[in-house]
Amino acid sequence: MYTIKPLDEQHVRELSQLIARYANSVEDAKVVPAEFYLYHPATEHGQNVFCAYDDQGNLRAFAPLVPVPATDVADPEAPNHIWTVITVDPNVEDRQSVREELFQKICERAHEMSKALGSRKTRLASDLFDNLREEIEYFLSKGFDHYESVYIMARDCTRPIPDLPSHPEVAVRRSKVETLEEQQQYVAAHDLVFDTSPLTLEGFQCFLQSEEWSVGTIVGAYAPDGRLIGGVTAFWSDAENRRSGKRIGKTEDVFVVPEWRSRGVARQLLAEALRYLKENGIEEARLEVRTNNHSALKLYISSGYEIVREELLLGMFV
């Protein structure tokens, strides 16, 4: 039996140690800093992060719940999502027991959260790399379906990055989005494109306080009237790179608003983001793309990215 309770500030260091043990035991483990779970508004500052403690009071596993409601402009059939993953200390022998207790808790909480997300259906979902067979089989056994997949793509930053001709009406430049107006403009443009996985201003501002953002930038594309019409976020984690011994960065959330597509803007944004990473000693850039997003796949492959692995999206409606 385990004691299940929300994350509090007293146990953040212990959670960080558990995450480090897990990351060291799993190839290309997908982890975020423990502080994210306590301070991010989507987790209600730890109240939606359930921690399992053994009889000696040791933290042995945890499972966060991160709600991502679809925007009002999304397809009426598009569901809300509540993202979760059950991370178990690799030193635990009976991983099934602690998973069962955490799964029961997150399902109860997900049902409660879904009522506050409006009339859309809500999917409890988990994204897992294809090498995590034990975790995948567990969620499938609990009634989750494999509803979609994502490719992880990588680009060698030591290779030449082309100088592309600029669009005469578009200015591409780097930005730290320091003002409230810039932040609001970015969130609005982002959510116009990513309407089923939107940002909130509060969540975006939390990211702007992170260790990754301290070294990152947004490469933005601006129309003649100064309006943001596209962007890509370039950043990396020094802590993660020290752990892995690699110099890996990310080029995330590549977007161009619909009326400015098919003009080479996305290719310009990616090239500038890659230059930024290369200037800062990053050797490899990674991004994620849904396997059925054929136009984005074509863009990334033509920009030098290669598929390196697959991530499964599993979910069930609650």
Coordinates of C-alpha atoms in Angstrom, one line a residue:
M1 CA 0.0 0.0 0.0
Y2 CA 1.1 3.5 -0.8
T3 CA 0.1 6.9 0.5
I4 CA -1.1 9.1 -2.3
K5 CA -1.0 12.9 -1.9
P6 CA -0.4 16.0 -3.9
L7 CA 3.0 17.4 -4.5
D8 CA 4.2 20.1 -2.0
E9 CA 7.2 22.3 -1.8
Q10 CA 8.8 20.1 0.9
H11 CA 9.1 17.2 -1.6
V12 CA 10.3 18.9 -4.8
R13 CA 13.9 17.9 -4.2
E14 CA 12.9 14.3 -3.7
L15 CA 10.8 14.4 -6.8
S16 CA 13.8 15.9 -8.7
Q17 CA 16.0 13.0 -7.5
L18 CA 13.4 10.4 -8.7
I19 CA 13.2 12.1 -12.1
A20 CA 17.0 12.0 -12.4
R21 CA 17.1 8.2 -11.5
Y22 CA 14.4 7.6 -14.1
A23 CA 16.1 9.7 -16.8
N24 CA 19.4 7.8 -16.2
S25 CA 17.7 4.4 -16.6
V26 CA 15.7 5.1 -19.8
E27 CA 17.1 5.9 -23.2
D28 CA 16.1 9.4 -24.4
A29 CA 13.8 9.8 -21.4
K30 CA 11.2 12.6 -21.8
V31 CA 11.3 14.5 -18.5
V32 CA 10.7 18.0 -17.3
P33 CA 12.1 19.7 -14.2
A34 CA 10.4 18.9 -10.9
E35 CA 9.8 22.6 -10.3
F36 CA 7.4 22.6 -13.3
Y37 CA 5.0 20.4 -11.5
L38 CA 4.9 22.7 -8.5
Y39 CA 4.8 26.1 -10.1
H40 CA 2.9 25.6 -13.4
P41 CA -0.6 26.9 -13.1
A42 CA -2.0 24.0 -15.2
T43 CA -1.1 21.6 -12.3
E44 CA -2.7 24.0 -9.8
H45 CA 0.7 24.4 -8.3
G46 CA 1.1 20.7 -7.4
Q47 CA -2.5 19.9 -6.4
N48 CA -2.9 17.9 -9.7
V49 CA 0.4 16.1 -9.2
F50 CA -0.1 12.9 -7.3
C51 CA 2.8 11.4 -5.4
A52 CA 3.0 7.8 -4.1
Y53 CA 5.0 7.3 -0.8
D54 CA 5.9 3.9 0.6
D55 CA 5.6 2.9 4.3
Q56 CA 8.9 4.6 5.1
G57 CA 7.8 7.8 3.5
N58 CA 9.9 7.5 0.4
L59 CA 8.6 8.9 -2.9
R60 CA 8.3 6.0 -5.3
A61 CA 6.2 7.3 -8.2
F62 CA 4.2 10.2 -9.4
A63 CA 1.5 11.1 -11.9
P64 CA 0.7 14.7 -13.0
L65 CA -2.5 15.8 -14.7
V66 CA -2.2 18.7 -17.1
P67 CA -5.5 19.9 -18.7
V68 CA -5.4 21.4 -22.2
P69 CA -8.9 22.5 -23.2
A70 CA -9.6 23.0 -26.9
T71 CA -10.2 26.6 -28.0
D72 CA -13.6 27.9 -29.0
V73 CA -12.5 28.0 -32.7
A74 CA -11.5 24.4 -32.8
D75 CA -13.6 21.8 -34.6
P76 CA -16.7 21.1 -32.5
E77 CA -15.8 17.4 -32.4
A78 CA -12.2 18.1 -31.1
P79 CA -11.9 17.0 -27.5
N80 CA -10.3 18.6 -24.5
H81 CA -7.2 16.7 -23.2
I82 CA -5.9 16.0 -19.8
W83 CA -2.3 14.8 -20.1
T84 CA -0.7 12.3 -17.7
V85 CA 2.1 9.9 -17.3
I86 CA 2.9 7.5 -14.5
T87 CA 6.6 7.7 -13.6
V88 CA 7.9 5.0 -11.3
D89 CA 11.3 4.9 -9.5
P90 CA 13.4 2.3 -11.4
N91 CA 14.4 0.9 -8.0
V92 CA 10.8 -0.2 -7.3
E93 CA 10.4 -3.9 -8.0
D94 CA 6.6 -4.2 -7.9
R95 CA 5.8 -1.3 -10.4
Q96 CA 2.4 -2.7 -11.2
S97 CA 1.0 -2.1 -7.6
V98 CA 2.0 1.5 -7.4
R99 CA 0.8 2.2 -11.0
E100 CA -2.6 0.7 -10.0
E101 CA -3.0 3.0 -7.0
L102 CA -1.9 6.1 -8.9
F103 CA -4.1 5.2 -11.9
Q104 CA -7.2 5.0 -9.7
K105 CA -6.4 8.4 -8.2
I106 CA -5.8 10.2 -11.5
C107 CA -9.0 8.7 -13.1
E108 CA -11.0 10.0 -10.1
R109 CA -9.4 13.5 -10.5
A110 CA -9.7 13.5 -14.3
H111 CA -13.5 12.9 -14.0
E112 CA -13.7 15.9 -11.7
M113 CA -11.6 18.1 -13.9
S114 CA -13.6 17.1 -17.1
K115 CA -16.8 18.6 -15.6
A116 CA -15.1 22.0 -15.4
L117 CA -13.8 21.9 -19.0
G118 CA -17.2 22.5 -20.6
S119 CA -19.5 20.4 -22.9
R120 CA -16.8 18.9 -25.1
K121 CA -15.7 15.4 -24.6
T122 CA -12.5 15.0 -22.6
R123 CA -9.7 12.6 -23.3
L124 CA -7.3 11.4 -20.6
A125 CA -4.1 11.0 -22.6
S126 CA -0.5 9.9 -22.3
D127 CA 2.4 10.4 -24.8
L128 CA 5.0 7.6 -24.6
F129 CA 8.0 6.8 -26.7
D130 CA 7.8 3.5 -28.6
N131 CA 10.5 1.9 -26.5
L132 CA 8.4 2.2 -23.3
R133 CA 6.7 -1.1 -23.9
E134 CA 5.8 -1.8 -20.2
E135 CA 4.1 1.6 -19.8
I136 CA 2.3 1.3 -23.2
E137 CA 1.0 -2.1 -22.4
Y138 CA -0.2 -0.9 -19.0
F139 CA -2.3 1.9 -20.4
L140 CA -3.7 -0.3 -23.1
S141 CA -4.7 -2.8 -20.5
K142 CA -6.7 0.0 -18.7
G143 CA -8.8 0.8 -21.8
F144 CA -6.6 3.4 -23.5
D145 CA -6.5 3.4 -27.3
H146 CA -3.6 4.2 -29.5
Y147 CA -5.3 7.1 -31.3
E148 CA -2.4 8.9 -33.0
S149 CA 1.4 9.0 -33.3
V150 CA 4.1 11.7 -33.3
Y151 CA 7.5 11.5 -35.0
I152 CA 10.5 12.8 -33.1
M153 CA 12.7 14.4 -35.8
A154 CA 16.3 15.6 -35.5
R155 CA 18.5 18.0 -37.5
D156 CA 22.3 18.0 -37.4
C157 CA 23.2 21.6 -36.6
T158 CA 26.9 21.1 -37.6
R159 CA 25.7 20.8 -41.2
P160 CA 25.4 24.0 -43.2
I161 CA 22.2 26.0 -42.7
P162 CA 21.0 27.7 -45.9
D163 CA 20.6 31.4 -46.4
L164 CA 17.1 31.6 -47.8
P165 CA 15.7 34.6 -49.7
S166 CA 13.4 36.6 -47.5
H167 CA 9.8 37.4 -48.3
P168 CA 9.6 41.1 -49.2
E169 CA 6.7 41.7 -46.9
V170 CA 7.8 39.7 -43.9
A171 CA 10.4 40.6 -41.3
V172 CA 11.9 37.6 -39.4
R173 CA 13.6 38.4 -36.1
R174 CA 14.4 37.0 -32.7
S175 CA 12.5 38.1 -29.6
K176 CA 12.5 37.5 -25.9
V177 CA 8.8 38.5 -25.8
E178 CA 9.4 40.6 -22.7
T179 CA 6.3 42.9 -22.8
L180 CA 2.8 41.8 -22.0
E181 CA 1.6 43.0 -25.4
E182 CA 4.2 40.8 -27.1
Q183 CA 3.1 37.8 -25.0
Q184 CA -0.6 38.3 -25.7
Q185 CA 0.2 38.6 -29.4
Y186 CA 2.2 35.4 -29.4
V187 CA -0.4 33.4 -27.5
A188 CA -3.2 34.6 -29.8
A189 CA -1.3 33.8 -33.0
H190 CA -0.2 30.4 -31.6
D191 CA -3.7 29.4 -30.6
L192 CA -5.1 30.4 -34.0
V193 CA -3.0 27.6 -35.4
F194 CA -2.8 25.1 -32.5
D195 CA -6.5 25.3 -31.6
T196 CA -6.7 21.8 -30.1
S197 CA -3.5 22.3 -28.0
P198 CA -3.6 26.0 -27.0
L199 CA -1.5 28.0 -24.7
T200 CA -2.8 30.1 -21.9
L201 CA -1.2 33.5 -21.2
E202 CA -0.5 32.3 -17.6
G203 CA 1.1 29.0 -18.8
F204 CA 3.2 30.8 -21.4
Q205 CA 4.4 33.3 -18.8
C206 CA 5.4 30.4 -16.6
F207 CA 7.5 29.0 -19.4
L208 CA 9.2 32.4 -19.8
Q209 CA 10.4 32.0 -16.2
S210 CA 12.0 28.5 -16.9
E211 CA 15.6 27.5 -17.1
E212 CA 15.1 26.5 -20.8
W213 CA 13.8 30.0 -21.7
S214 CA 16.7 31.8 -20.0
V215 CA 18.8 30.6 -23.0
G216 CA 16.0 30.5 -25.6
T217 CA 14.4 32.8 -28.1
I218 CA 11.3 33.0 -30.2
V219 CA 11.9 33.6 -33.9
G220 CA 9.0 35.6 -35.1
A221 CA 7.7 36.5 -38.5
Y222 CA 6.0 39.9 -38.7
A223 CA 3.7 41.4 -41.4
P224 CA 4.2 45.0 -42.6
D225 CA 1.7 46.2 -40.0
G226 CA 3.8 44.6 -37.2
R227 CA 1.4 41.8 -36.6
L228 CA 3.0 38.4 -35.6
I229 CA 2.1 35.9 -38.4
G230 CA 4.4 33.0 -37.5
G231 CA 6.9 31.7 -35.0
V232 CA 9.2 29.0 -33.7
T233 CA 10.6 28.6 -30.3
A234 CA 14.3 27.7 -30.0
F235 CA 15.8 26.6 -26.6
W236 CA 17.6 23.9 -24.7
S237 CA 18.2 22.6 -21.2
D238 CA 21.7 22.9 -19.9
A239 CA 20.8 20.5 -17.1
E240 CA 19.5 17.9 -19.5
N241 CA 22.5 18.3 -21.8
R242 CA 24.9 17.8 -18.8
R243 CA 23.1 14.6 -17.8
S244 CA 23.1 13.2 -21.4
G245 CA 26.5 14.4 -22.4
K246 CA 24.9 15.7 -25.6
R247 CA 24.3 19.3 -27.0
I248 CA 20.6 19.0 -28.0
G249 CA 18.2 21.9 -28.5
K250 CA 14.6 22.1 -29.6
T251 CA 12.7 23.9 -32.3
E252 CA 9.2 23.8 -31.1
D253 CA 5.8 25.1 -32.1
V254 CA 6.5 26.0 -35.7
F255 CA 3.5 27.9 -37.1
V256 CA 2.4 30.3 -39.7
V257 CA -1.2 31.8 -39.7
P258 CA -3.3 30.5 -42.6
E259 CA -3.4 33.6 -44.8
W260 CA 0.5 33.8 -44.9
R261 CA 1.2 30.1 -45.7
S262 CA 2.8 28.8 -48.9
R263 CA 5.2 31.8 -49.1
G264 CA 8.3 30.2 -47.6
V265 CA 7.8 31.8 -44.2
A266 CA 8.0 28.6 -42.2
R267 CA 11.3 27.6 -43.9
Q268 CA 12.8 31.0 -43.1
L269 CA 11.7 30.7 -39.4
L270 CA 13.3 27.3 -39.1
A271 CA 16.5 28.3 -40.7
E272 CA 16.9 31.3 -38.3
A273 CA 16.0 29.1 -35.3
L274 CA 18.7 26.6 -36.4
R275 CA 21.2 29.4 -36.7
Y276 CA 20.4 30.5 -33.2
L277 CA 21.0 27.0 -31.8
K278 CA 24.2 26.6 -33.8
E279 CA 25.6 30.0 -32.6
N280 CA 25.2 28.7 -29.1
G281 CA 27.0 25.4 -29.5
I282 CA 24.0 23.2 -30.0
E283 CA 24.8 20.2 -32.2
E284 CA 21.4 18.7 -32.8
A285 CA 17.9 20.3 -33.0
R286 CA 14.8 18.2 -32.3
L287 CA 11.1 18.7 -32.9
E288 CA 7.8 16.8 -32.8
V289 CA 5.3 16.4 -35.5
R290 CA 2.1 14.3 -35.9
T291 CA 2.6 11.5 -38.3
N292 CA -0.4 12.5 -40.4
N293 CA 0.7 16.2 -40.8
H294 CA 2.1 15.6 -44.3
S295 CA 2.8 19.2 -45.2
A296 CA 4.8 19.8 -42.0
L297 CA 6.7 16.5 -42.5
K298 CA 7.6 17.6 -46.0
L299 CA 8.8 21.0 -44.7
Y300 CA 11.0 19.5 -42.0
I301 CA 12.6 16.8 -44.2
S302 CA 13.4 19.4 -46.8
S303 CA 15.0 21.5 -44.0
G304 CA 17.3 18.6 -43.0
Y305 CA 15.4 16.9 -40.3
E306 CA 15.2 13.1 -40.1
I307 CA 12.8 10.9 -38.2
V308 CA 14.6 9.3 -35.2
R309 CA 11.8 7.7 -33.2
E310 CA 8.0 7.5 -32.8
E311 CA 5.9 8.6 -29.8
L312 CA 2.5 7.0 -29.3
L313 CA -0.5 9.0 -28.1
L314 CA -2.8 6.8 -26.0
G315 CA -6.1 7.9 -24.5
M316 CA -9.5 7.2 -23.3
F317 CA -12.5 9.4 -22.8
V318 CA -13.5 10.2 -19.2

